[in-house]
């Protein structure tokens, strides 16, 4: 029997894997490379005239509008710096609604009249680009006749050099908008939502008597989980290539049962990759920090230190690209899919967030004094109210076909959006709600019901892994985001719903105080009303339990189990009102996002269905039939010499083949009826008519995997992909 198959070839090439030579330059010191390829504050300070530098800093730091007259000067300095760094091209980098990163590259060099080439890069080119990016999804915002899309320089996210052995590129982070100025990307609404949140956070801070309030920003720190597999296996799996996850694969005899991978020693090859990847990230100014093994075999995590949300979002995108690139150098493939392996823990991206500014610090950090505590409780209450009112939107912001495999599958939070406060803080809110101790002014300090919250340790002892929004001492951790998703989506919702709650709180306090109520009494009242009206979103128990599903329903909380149920949250009158009121997304922009997300969902499901059909027909079925033929020949040979034949193996494979053939027929029929609906109909069809027959093909295949002779099995197995590195 010939042993040649994509799978066996892959195993051979893994055996012969040679590690690449180390890439650390002689004399390089780790501390010196951080930000080496970034047009950073210090580079700008050194290269720009003082006035220009000051103008830029007031835009970056305080959100002041950019003075367009400085663009030429900045462009010229940026070009000189980039050329010194070996750049030949520049690219406007933007973040379309696919959730990926897009780049439009242009050469710096243009021929002049003498035929020589000169480096051109004017302020106008820095500020604005017009990529012919008409094939990005836009949900009806750009008809082909008005297909212009513009990129616009985002001053607040620094430009950087992307290295390549054949020449470097200056990358300029940009927004991406239509010719009508409507957002076609994730960055534009993130910047707008940031502004809205700032406005109302400042109002609240002023009411607390601060006279030195400056711009309030949101911060985000994302923990990225991912899988690594040998690239040879990846090439032998068309399903991984087309849909990012395995559409077939029986559970290995040993999976994650022993929990022996979690925080275990990192394999050398993986460590070499991690060090290399971190080094690349350092050069790009990404503050990559922790690394450890995750729960599943082959799964790892990297968590950069938190930054301003807009920068964190850009860095997060760059981090995903960098992980992929560097892994390939090390003969591995990074799997960012939320659920690459059935029955094995999936990957999430926990988005840690807080808000704050220079003068008042982290507003979600409980302070030592009662006054700080009151202010902290107010900001915390804003989050509670926001999640209660707009949990549906938060859920919609992480809805995707891939993330549907994780949420609610007892490895990630349920689809119900609730808040975990921890025992200490929950108790404080209970006291406030009970109104037991009335607010009073004592020795000049403000007192809100409770004397003081005990100083909460930044890493509160009781962690709750089952809650989608967990307070962790000085920030909230939003745990429902998927590993492949941009954090911009959830951050837009978080900023906007906080803007709404802070607006509500400021307005209430203003009018209560105006009607003669003492400020601290007014604070007490608003906290009480928020707990009374929105406390239903607080849940400190086990989010994975069946009891919570029932209790959440009784509390009236949404439980949107799949994307098709979740995405319409973008399409409600409340959503239109919210995003419109705070100038984050107008109705057309919101509708376009809703449409694009549905379209993405339908497309991914349909690609998976088509890949299953193709692989089932051309890879699995032939292998199973070969084995069936072998067994039948064996039966005939034994019969010819008068031996009896135990038909159980042949029966098993025959019934498996029959089941697979039946399942493939059903899937084919379902795919033939695909199409011809509107987007919502497509998504509904994908959920109801494509997913079940795709799953049936898998069930038949996974059964066959346990029956067919190992040397005939064509696809790398879970055992091989997860444990051989
Ligand atoms: P975990 O215990 O949840 O695995 P990690 O240390 O892996 O925690 O990741 C925590 C993440 O939270 C990091 O990205 C960290 O920078 C971020 N973080 C810490 N403090 C804040 C804060 N105040 N605001 C936003 N993010 C924060
Ligand atoms: Mg975490």
XYZ file of C-alpha atoms and ligand atoms in Angstrom:
753
model
C 0.000 0.000 0.000
C 1.427 3.344 -0.934
C 1.802 5.541 2.122
C 1.843 8.777 0.228
C -0.748 11.313 1.283
C -0.711 14.987 2.123
C -0.911 13.959 5.743
C 2.005 11.539 5.753
C 4.115 13.967 3.738
C 3.343 16.622 6.328
C 4.473 14.370 9.148
C 7.723 13.717 7.293
C 8.430 17.389 6.810
C 7.708 18.162 10.462
C 10.254 15.517 11.390
C 12.840 17.306 9.306
C 12.066 20.788 10.593
C 15.138 22.969 10.966
C 14.949 25.969 13.252
C 15.911 29.262 11.578
C 19.075 30.974 12.763
C 18.603 33.516 15.543
C 17.842 37.001 14.281
C 19.286 39.137 17.054
C 21.960 41.480 15.737
C 25.411 41.558 17.364
C 25.472 43.894 20.313
C 21.756 44.545 20.239
C 20.322 45.362 23.650
C 16.669 44.493 24.168
C 15.870 47.803 25.858
C 17.160 49.813 22.935
C 14.923 48.486 20.229
C 11.604 49.592 21.720
C 9.919 51.981 19.332
C 12.920 51.927 17.015
C 10.660 51.892 13.952
C 8.117 54.401 15.204
C 7.803 58.064 14.256
C 7.413 58.637 17.944
C 7.036 61.651 20.133
C 10.783 61.827 20.693
C 11.571 61.511 16.973
C 9.061 64.265 16.272
C 10.480 66.434 19.011
C 13.959 66.078 17.569
C 12.948 66.665 13.959
C 10.089 69.162 13.986
C 10.152 72.922 14.586
C 8.955 73.672 18.124
C 5.680 75.284 17.049
C 4.760 72.388 14.790
C 5.630 69.874 17.484
C 3.467 71.767 19.969
C 0.530 71.918 17.568
C 0.739 68.164 16.970
C 0.999 67.369 20.656
C -2.115 69.363 21.476
C -4.005 67.289 18.897
C -2.576 63.993 20.097
C -2.733 64.689 23.810
C -5.765 66.917 24.216
C -7.798 66.061 21.159
C -7.559 69.624 19.742
C -8.361 69.872 15.993
C -5.312 69.480 13.780
C -3.904 72.648 12.270
C -3.700 71.690 8.569
C -0.872 74.136 7.887
C 1.567 71.938 9.812
C 1.042 68.953 7.501
C 3.706 69.868 4.945
C 6.362 70.262 7.612
C 5.428 66.983 9.277
C 5.311 65.163 5.934
C 8.738 66.349 4.997
C 10.263 65.330 8.337
C 8.478 62.000 8.207
C 9.719 61.321 4.697
C 13.342 62.092 5.619
C 13.121 59.839 8.636
C 11.504 57.035 6.616
C 14.104 57.242 3.833
C 16.889 57.060 6.421
C 15.190 53.914 7.700
C 15.343 52.377 4.232
C 11.719 52.964 3.233
C 10.951 52.951 -0.462
C 7.184 53.064 -0.136
C 4.536 54.556 2.062
C 1.144 53.096 2.848
C -2.055 54.450 4.297
C -3.185 51.739 6.676
C -6.880 51.443 7.429
C -9.313 49.137 9.143
C -12.253 48.194 6.922
C -15.381 46.461 8.160
C -13.945 43.039 7.375
C -12.156 43.446 10.708
C -8.817 43.029 8.968
C -6.098 45.565 8.231
C -5.792 47.055 4.746
C -2.869 48.898 3.204
C -2.532 50.924 0.036
C 1.139 51.117 -0.954
C 2.677 53.876 -3.050
C 6.248 54.532 -4.007
C 8.047 57.567 -2.596
C 9.937 57.855 -5.838
C 8.560 59.567 -8.884
C 10.429 60.231 -12.115
C 11.154 63.927 -12.721
C 11.386 65.619 -16.125
C 14.987 64.490 -16.587
C 14.068 60.854 -15.987
C 15.811 60.763 -12.619
C 13.715 59.806 -9.650
C 12.930 62.090 -6.754
C 11.297 61.370 -3.443
C 7.922 63.061 -3.221
C 5.768 63.236 -0.119
C 3.695 66.339 0.472
C 1.435 67.238 3.355
C -1.570 66.516 1.177
C -0.336 62.980 0.577
C 0.162 62.455 4.274
C -3.256 63.859 5.158
C -5.393 62.173 2.562
C -5.342 59.193 0.255
C -7.791 57.773 -2.190
C -7.310 54.039 -2.379
C -9.414 52.406 -5.031
C -10.726 50.172 -2.314
C -14.184 49.768 -3.711
C -14.423 46.073 -2.974
C -14.391 46.452 0.773
C -17.783 45.767 2.278
C -19.683 48.990 2.819
C -23.245 47.881 3.405
C -24.678 50.144 0.730
C -22.797 53.296 1.707
C -20.941 53.396 -1.595
C -22.601 52.566 -4.834
C -20.161 51.809 -7.589
C -20.798 55.150 -9.266
C -19.746 56.945 -6.109
C -17.100 54.435 -5.182
C -14.631 56.941 -3.858
C -13.293 56.125 -0.450
C -10.825 58.364 1.309
C -8.208 57.625 3.884
C -7.373 60.402 6.328
C -4.339 60.624 8.584
C -4.992 59.755 12.225
C -2.499 61.981 13.999
C -3.120 60.237 17.299
C -1.679 56.913 16.138
C 2.000 57.159 15.239
C 3.363 56.174 11.841
C 5.846 53.329 11.734
C 8.196 51.426 9.461
C 7.288 47.925 8.393
C 10.404 45.966 7.540
C 10.786 43.544 4.691
C 13.956 41.983 3.339
C 13.264 43.688 -0.002
C 12.552 47.195 1.236
C 10.731 48.958 4.020
C 7.399 50.739 4.057
C 6.312 53.805 5.994
C 2.875 52.969 7.399
C 0.458 55.756 8.258
C -2.614 54.810 10.313
C -5.714 56.392 8.791
C -9.474 56.559 8.952
C -11.428 55.339 5.931
C -14.546 57.250 4.910
C -16.831 57.592 1.891
C -16.975 60.731 -0.225
C -19.938 61.819 1.894
C -17.729 61.582 4.979
C -19.469 58.496 6.296
C -17.436 55.909 8.135
C -16.402 52.795 6.228
C -14.080 51.552 8.936
C -13.652 50.779 12.624
C -11.370 53.664 13.516
C -13.682 56.562 12.653
C -16.460 55.636 15.094
C -13.870 54.742 17.728
C -12.454 58.265 17.588
C -15.947 59.770 17.616
C -17.078 57.621 20.554
C -13.964 58.601 22.452
C -14.900 62.264 22.049
C -18.451 61.668 23.222
C -17.328 59.775 26.303
C -14.821 62.543 27.100
C -17.455 65.272 26.956
C -19.716 63.652 29.536
C -16.968 62.258 31.766
C -15.663 65.820 32.066
C -19.101 67.080 33.086
C -19.236 64.520 35.880
C -15.731 65.362 37.055
C -16.556 69.064 37.192
C -19.606 68.321 39.304
C -17.276 66.594 41.736
C -15.530 69.912 42.105
C -12.449 69.341 39.956
C -11.362 72.532 38.275
C -8.369 71.045 36.470
C -10.210 68.497 34.326
C -8.462 67.536 31.097
C -9.331 65.132 28.306
C -10.711 61.825 29.539
C -9.738 58.873 27.375
C -10.500 55.193 27.408
C -7.697 52.714 27.834
C -7.652 49.173 26.544
C -5.390 46.204 27.130
C -6.221 43.120 25.085
C -5.189 39.599 25.980
C -4.774 37.681 22.759
C -5.137 33.905 22.719
C -4.022 31.878 19.721
C -3.038 28.420 18.562
C 0.177 27.430 16.849
C 0.516 24.444 14.576
C 3.257 23.271 12.271
C 2.837 24.803 8.834
C 3.136 21.431 7.103
C -0.072 20.351 8.799
C -1.707 23.617 7.834
C -0.935 23.003 4.173
C -2.488 19.553 4.396
C -5.757 21.014 5.722
C -7.784 22.916 3.104
C -10.356 23.654 5.819
C -7.823 25.582 7.910
C -6.749 27.507 4.853
C -10.230 28.490 3.726
C -12.059 28.974 6.978
C -9.444 29.141 9.708
C -10.826 26.162 11.590
C -10.885 22.404 11.229
C -14.189 21.294 9.747
C -13.263 17.679 10.467
C -11.332 15.883 13.156
C -12.170 13.236 15.722
C -11.367 13.984 19.344
C -7.856 12.788 20.179
C -7.391 10.069 22.795
C -5.729 12.729 24.915
C -7.042 16.275 24.698
C -6.873 18.917 27.402
C -8.208 16.528 30.073
C -5.091 16.676 32.182
C -4.798 20.462 32.143
C -1.103 19.791 31.773
C -0.511 22.479 29.187
C -1.788 25.490 31.136
C 1.187 27.559 32.290
C 3.428 24.589 31.537
C 6.925 24.986 30.133
C 6.854 26.617 26.719
C 8.379 24.368 24.039
C 11.717 25.680 22.717
C 10.471 26.171 19.218
C 7.511 28.181 20.433
C 9.690 30.202 22.764
C 12.017 31.049 19.876
C 8.986 32.257 17.942
C 7.656 34.267 20.882
C 10.944 36.032 21.482
C 11.238 36.831 17.802
C 7.644 38.087 17.606
C 8.042 40.231 20.707
C 11.179 41.728 19.282
C 9.331 42.720 16.104
C 6.549 44.180 18.211
C 8.975 46.125 20.380
C 10.468 47.724 17.282
C 6.951 48.800 16.306
C 6.312 50.239 19.745
C 3.835 47.537 20.776
C 4.324 46.960 24.505
C 4.056 43.161 24.370
C 4.418 41.836 27.868
C 3.253 38.489 29.097
C 3.421 35.110 27.486
C 2.238 31.792 28.698
C 0.591 28.610 27.643
C -3.178 28.550 27.674
C -5.572 25.801 28.692
C -5.613 23.865 25.437
C -2.618 22.061 23.974
C -0.965 24.213 21.308
C -2.652 27.345 22.698
C -0.821 30.439 23.914
C -1.485 34.006 24.984
C 0.149 37.391 24.615
C -1.028 40.506 26.441
C 0.464 43.892 25.620
C 0.381 46.571 28.294
C -2.727 48.747 28.015
C -2.720 51.947 25.987
C -5.223 54.560 24.842
C -7.988 52.576 23.155
C -7.391 53.906 19.654
C -3.693 53.108 19.783
C -4.357 49.791 21.500
C -6.766 48.881 18.689
C -4.201 49.708 15.993
C -1.490 47.863 17.869
C -3.751 44.893 18.339
C -4.288 44.674 14.579
C -0.568 44.971 13.977
C 0.081 42.346 16.633
C -2.123 39.818 14.847
C -0.362 40.467 11.546
C 3.054 40.240 13.221
C 2.229 36.959 14.966
C 1.272 35.494 11.601
C 4.372 36.713 9.809
C 6.849 35.654 12.443
C 5.216 32.252 12.932
C 5.733 31.515 9.246
C 9.414 32.266 9.654
C 9.448 29.553 12.303
C 7.587 27.056 10.152
C 4.346 27.481 12.039
C 0.926 28.890 11.378
C -0.924 31.048 13.887
C -4.593 30.178 14.172
C -6.543 33.203 15.335
C -9.929 31.593 14.761
C -12.199 31.518 17.813
C -12.641 27.750 17.648
C -10.071 25.999 15.464
C -10.605 22.594 17.086
C -13.934 21.095 18.099
C -13.974 19.857 21.670
C -10.848 21.819 22.573
C -11.032 25.241 24.253
C -11.356 28.117 21.823
C -9.553 31.464 21.804
C -10.811 34.774 23.048
C -9.492 38.262 23.319
C -10.203 39.761 26.701
C -10.564 43.494 26.387
C -9.545 45.158 29.652
C -10.792 48.718 29.772
C -10.740 51.751 31.994
C -11.172 55.486 31.574
C -9.120 58.305 32.965
C -6.925 61.326 32.416
C -3.713 62.900 33.655
C -5.176 64.932 36.470
C -7.763 62.645 38.005
C -6.048 59.368 37.120
C -7.863 56.102 36.536
C -11.527 56.819 37.218
C -12.246 53.146 37.810
C -9.701 52.911 40.609
C -11.289 52.986 44.045
C -9.378 55.528 46.077
C -8.498 55.716 49.733
C -10.740 58.558 50.772
C -14.527 58.641 50.896
C -14.560 61.426 48.367
C -12.596 59.369 45.849
C -14.823 56.437 46.640
C -17.977 58.361 45.816
C -16.546 59.423 42.498
C -15.384 55.895 41.778
C -18.815 54.503 42.635
C -20.416 56.935 40.225
C -18.179 55.849 37.333
C -18.712 52.236 38.278
C -22.467 52.787 38.353
C -22.187 54.285 34.879
C -20.806 50.959 33.675
C -23.564 49.006 35.441
C -26.278 51.137 33.885
C -24.610 50.984 30.472
C -24.376 47.195 30.427
C -27.972 46.883 31.576
C -29.328 49.232 28.937
C -27.031 48.327 26.072
C -25.862 44.788 26.778
C -27.475 43.760 23.518
C -25.178 46.065 21.579
C -22.169 44.780 23.443
C -23.221 41.281 22.447
C -23.736 42.367 18.832
C -20.263 43.946 18.742
C -18.673 40.505 19.127
C -21.112 38.570 16.978
C -19.535 36.464 14.246
C -19.955 32.964 12.889
C -16.655 32.011 14.512
C -17.398 33.502 17.932
C -20.756 31.684 18.000
C -18.768 28.497 18.653
C -17.344 29.942 21.862
C -19.902 32.095 23.607
C -22.016 30.076 25.960
C -20.029 26.889 25.356
C -18.727 26.726 28.933
C -15.289 27.941 27.997
C -16.228 31.553 27.460
C -18.864 33.696 29.099
C -22.457 33.033 28.165
C -24.194 35.183 25.589
C -25.969 36.970 28.465
C -24.269 40.289 29.174
C -23.905 40.757 32.925
C -21.405 42.368 35.299
C -19.292 40.736 37.976
C -18.339 43.134 40.770
C -16.678 40.840 43.275
C -17.844 40.313 46.836
C -16.406 43.536 48.301
C -17.751 45.899 45.731
C -21.092 44.133 45.446
C -21.456 44.614 49.188
C -20.720 48.316 48.902
C -23.402 48.697 46.247
C -25.824 46.696 48.395
C -25.266 49.163 51.219
C -25.814 52.076 48.897
C -28.998 50.513 47.558
C -30.306 49.822 51.052
C -29.637 53.465 51.816
C -28.873 52.316 55.378
C -26.408 55.026 56.098
C -27.614 58.286 54.708
C -25.223 60.615 53.043
C -23.885 63.319 55.267
C -21.109 65.777 55.194
C -18.467 65.112 57.774
C -15.357 67.074 58.437
C -15.426 68.523 54.957
C -15.343 65.211 53.182
C -18.082 63.746 51.137
C -19.674 60.645 52.466
C -21.862 58.427 50.404
C -23.513 55.828 52.529
C -20.406 53.859 53.184
C -17.525 55.310 55.156
C -14.902 54.046 52.873
C -14.431 51.197 50.535
C -11.570 49.151 51.840
C -8.646 49.708 49.558
C -9.250 47.097 46.891
C -6.192 45.230 45.751
C -5.642 45.759 42.018
C -5.878 42.013 41.566
C -8.927 41.250 43.633
C -8.679 37.734 45.005
C -11.948 36.462 43.661
C -11.744 36.239 39.915
C -14.737 35.177 37.960
C -13.962 33.568 34.655
C -17.592 33.045 33.792
C -18.678 36.672 33.561
C -18.533 38.671 30.344
C -17.835 41.969 32.125
C -15.758 41.518 35.273
C -14.392 44.178 37.600
C -10.757 43.358 38.318
C -9.646 45.964 40.837
C -8.972 48.981 38.622
C -10.642 48.125 35.321
C -13.325 46.014 33.746
C -12.484 43.022 31.644
C -14.799 42.361 28.711
C -14.313 38.690 28.069
C -16.685 37.951 25.213
C -14.568 39.302 22.344
C -13.215 36.673 19.985
C -9.559 36.069 19.245
C -9.689 37.205 15.620
C -11.797 40.300 16.202
C -10.769 43.904 16.255
C -11.167 45.422 19.707
C -12.421 48.603 18.055
C -15.952 47.158 17.699
C -16.509 46.576 21.418
C -14.625 49.759 22.367
C -16.990 51.844 20.218
C -19.953 50.363 22.081
C -18.269 50.718 25.470
C -17.366 54.385 24.916
C -20.794 55.222 23.527
C -22.809 53.527 26.232
C -20.586 55.149 28.856
C -21.142 58.530 27.216
C -24.867 57.895 27.562
C -24.656 56.868 31.234
C -22.310 59.709 32.174
C -24.585 62.138 30.359
C -27.531 60.778 32.341
C -25.641 61.038 35.619
C -24.364 64.559 34.951
C -27.787 65.778 33.872
C -29.479 64.223 36.892
C -26.939 65.628 39.322
C -27.112 69.067 37.753
C -30.867 69.282 38.039
C -31.063 67.752 41.519
C -28.464 70.165 42.801
C -30.174 73.052 41.024
C -33.384 72.211 42.851
C -31.608 72.739 46.151
C -30.412 69.249 47.086
C -26.992 68.963 48.632
C -24.478 67.467 46.199
C -23.596 64.430 48.281
C -27.261 63.643 48.802
C -27.795 63.992 45.070
C -24.954 61.535 44.436
C -26.446 59.086 46.893
C -29.804 59.379 45.137
C -28.469 58.830 41.664
C -26.475 55.800 42.782
C -29.545 54.369 44.470
C -31.702 54.889 41.426
C -29.129 53.247 39.168
C -28.873 50.210 41.423
C -32.657 50.007 41.669
C -33.244 50.330 37.941
C -30.191 48.644 36.485
C -28.819 46.377 39.205
C -30.287 43.434 37.288
C -27.120 43.383 35.205
C -24.991 42.583 38.257
C -24.368 38.880 38.747
C -21.629 37.435 40.907
C -22.456 33.753 40.546
C -21.505 31.061 38.084
C -22.264 32.295 34.579
C -21.863 28.803 33.144
C -24.700 27.343 35.202
C -28.127 26.411 33.900
C -29.668 28.249 36.857
C -28.196 31.534 35.584
C -29.836 31.069 32.196
C -33.176 30.875 33.970
C -32.504 33.670 36.394
C -31.259 35.956 33.639
C -34.473 35.339 31.721
C -36.476 36.196 34.826
C -34.442 39.397 35.174
C -35.305 40.261 31.605
C -31.707 40.077 30.347
C -31.153 39.179 26.724
C -29.627 35.826 25.849
C -28.705 36.087 22.187
C -27.167 32.729 21.429
C -26.040 33.275 17.877
C -25.088 36.087 15.537
C -28.354 35.980 13.642
C -30.183 36.711 16.892
C -27.580 39.198 18.142
C -26.884 41.401 15.119
C -30.378 42.935 14.873
C -29.465 44.763 18.094
C -27.689 47.192 15.749
C -30.976 47.787 14.023
C -33.260 48.804 16.891
C -34.738 52.287 17.417
C -32.758 52.458 20.699
C -29.468 51.752 18.904
C -30.197 54.383 16.256
C -31.077 56.876 18.953
C -27.968 56.114 21.022
C -25.366 56.215 18.247
C -27.056 59.172 16.585
C -27.373 61.251 19.748
C -23.668 60.978 20.543
C -22.548 61.522 16.958
C -20.860 58.121 16.718
C -22.774 56.551 13.827
C -25.666 58.006 11.874
C -28.534 55.790 10.757
C -26.968 55.006 7.400
C -23.632 54.144 8.962
C -25.268 51.942 11.556
C -27.405 50.201 8.950
C -24.331 49.580 6.834
C -22.523 47.956 9.749
C -25.489 45.747 10.481
C -25.640 44.689 6.867
C -21.914 44.023 6.558
C -21.889 41.909 9.710
C -24.806 39.797 8.458
C -23.099 39.424 5.102
C -19.840 38.343 6.741
C -21.734 35.810 8.798
C -23.539 34.338 5.803
C -20.334 34.259 3.765
C -18.267 32.474 6.382
C -20.932 29.830 6.933
C -21.314 29.293 3.228
C -17.545 29.020 2.659
C -17.421 26.382 5.379
C -20.303 24.490 3.804
C -18.655 24.522 0.389
C -15.292 23.491 1.823
C -16.943 20.599 3.692
C -18.654 19.404 0.565
C -15.489 19.618 -1.492
C -13.277 17.923 1.087
C -15.904 15.295 1.841
C -16.226 14.393 -1.831
C -12.602 14.590 -2.932
C -10.558 13.745 0.153
C -12.564 11.819 2.768
C -14.848 9.678 0.647
C -12.049 8.387 -1.634
C -9.937 7.429 1.391
C -12.824 5.631 3.068
C -13.710 3.828 -0.150
C -10.126 2.734 -0.627
C -10.208 1.141 2.785
C -13.596 -0.388 2.022
C -12.147 -1.921 -1.167
C -9.185 -3.241 0.761
C -11.468 -4.929 3.283
C -13.712 -6.322 0.558
C -10.667 -7.745 -1.228
C -9.573 -9.242 2.050
C -13.009 -10.823 2.500
C -12.883 -12.307 -1.020
C -9.337 -13.609 -0.542
C -10.217 -15.273 2.741
C -13.376 -16.816 1.285
C -11.417 -18.235 -1.678
C -9.270 -20.281 0.677
C -12.186 -21.301 2.836
C -11.582 -18.998 5.803
C -14.378 -17.164 7.438
C -14.299 -13.370 7.458
C -15.365 -11.195 10.378
C -17.326 -8.482 8.603
C -17.533 -5.999 11.467
C -14.809 -3.641 10.156
C -16.239 -3.763 6.634
C -19.743 -3.171 8.010
C -18.557 -0.187 9.988
C -16.751 1.450 7.126
C -19.611 0.685 4.757
C -22.182 2.258 7.008
C -19.838 5.240 7.473
C -19.448 5.632 3.722
C -23.207 5.420 3.249
C -23.779 8.010 5.970
C -21.190 10.343 4.466
C -22.636 9.997 0.983
C -26.099 10.803 2.296
C -24.821 13.788 4.260
C -22.935 15.110 1.228
C -26.071 14.883 -0.899
C -28.036 16.880 1.660
C -25.342 19.511 1.920
C -25.126 19.816 -1.842
C -28.890 20.316 -2.050
C -28.794 22.938 0.691
C -26.040 24.825 -1.125
C -28.000 24.764 -4.366
C -30.817 26.651 -2.681
C -28.441 29.181 -1.177
C -28.685 32.698 -2.552
C -31.496 34.902 -3.742
C -32.405 36.294 -0.344
C -31.699 39.705 1.135
C -28.756 39.794 3.583
C -30.873 39.050 6.622
C -32.425 36.146 4.733
C -28.985 34.884 3.706
C -27.811 34.889 7.314
C -30.976 33.137 8.465
C -30.573 30.545 5.716
C -26.957 29.981 6.665
C -27.917 29.393 10.287
C -30.892 27.147 9.660
C -30.200 25.412 6.370
C -26.406 25.299 5.946
C -24.984 24.714 9.407
C -26.952 21.494 10.198
C -25.986 19.588 7.000
C -22.370 20.802 7.341
C -22.350 19.389 10.868
C -23.800 16.128 9.562
C -20.930 15.752 7.072
C -18.552 16.257 9.945
C -20.271 13.691 12.140
C -20.021 11.043 9.426
C -16.385 11.921 8.716
C -15.293 11.918 12.346
C -16.804 8.477 12.740
C -14.897 7.237 9.711
C -11.659 8.651 11.117
C -11.945 6.181 13.988
C -12.435 3.285 11.558
C -10.274 3.821 8.467
C -6.699 2.463 8.434
C -4.306 5.072 9.761
C -2.000 5.023 6.739
C -4.968 5.810 4.488
C -6.364 8.665 6.548
C -5.730 11.781 4.489
C -5.989 14.660 6.982
C -3.572 15.489 9.801
C -5.327 14.424 12.996
C -6.018 16.477 16.115
C -3.393 14.448 17.892
C -0.782 15.424 15.313
C -1.706 19.080 14.928
C -2.039 19.785 18.632
C 0.847 17.844 20.065
C 3.608 17.919 17.478
C 5.536 21.189 17.649
P -5.271 38.214 33.356
O -5.021 37.956 34.792
O -6.644 38.699 33.099
O -4.848 37.088 32.441
P -3.122 39.775 32.130
O -2.040 40.306 32.982
O -2.829 38.644 31.213
O -4.351 39.480 33.084
O -3.695 40.940 31.240
C -4.252 42.054 31.799
C -4.405 43.122 30.741
O -5.089 44.222 31.331
C -3.083 43.679 30.215
O -3.190 43.961 28.855
C -2.955 44.960 31.032
O -2.123 45.931 30.446
C -4.396 45.408 31.051
N -4.668 46.444 32.060
C -4.124 46.584 33.293
N -4.583 47.699 33.888
C -5.452 48.287 33.030
C -6.235 49.464 33.040
N -6.258 50.291 34.086
N -6.985 49.742 31.958
C -7.000 48.936 30.889
N -6.278 47.824 30.821
C -5.501 47.485 31.862
Mg -7.949 37.941 31.420
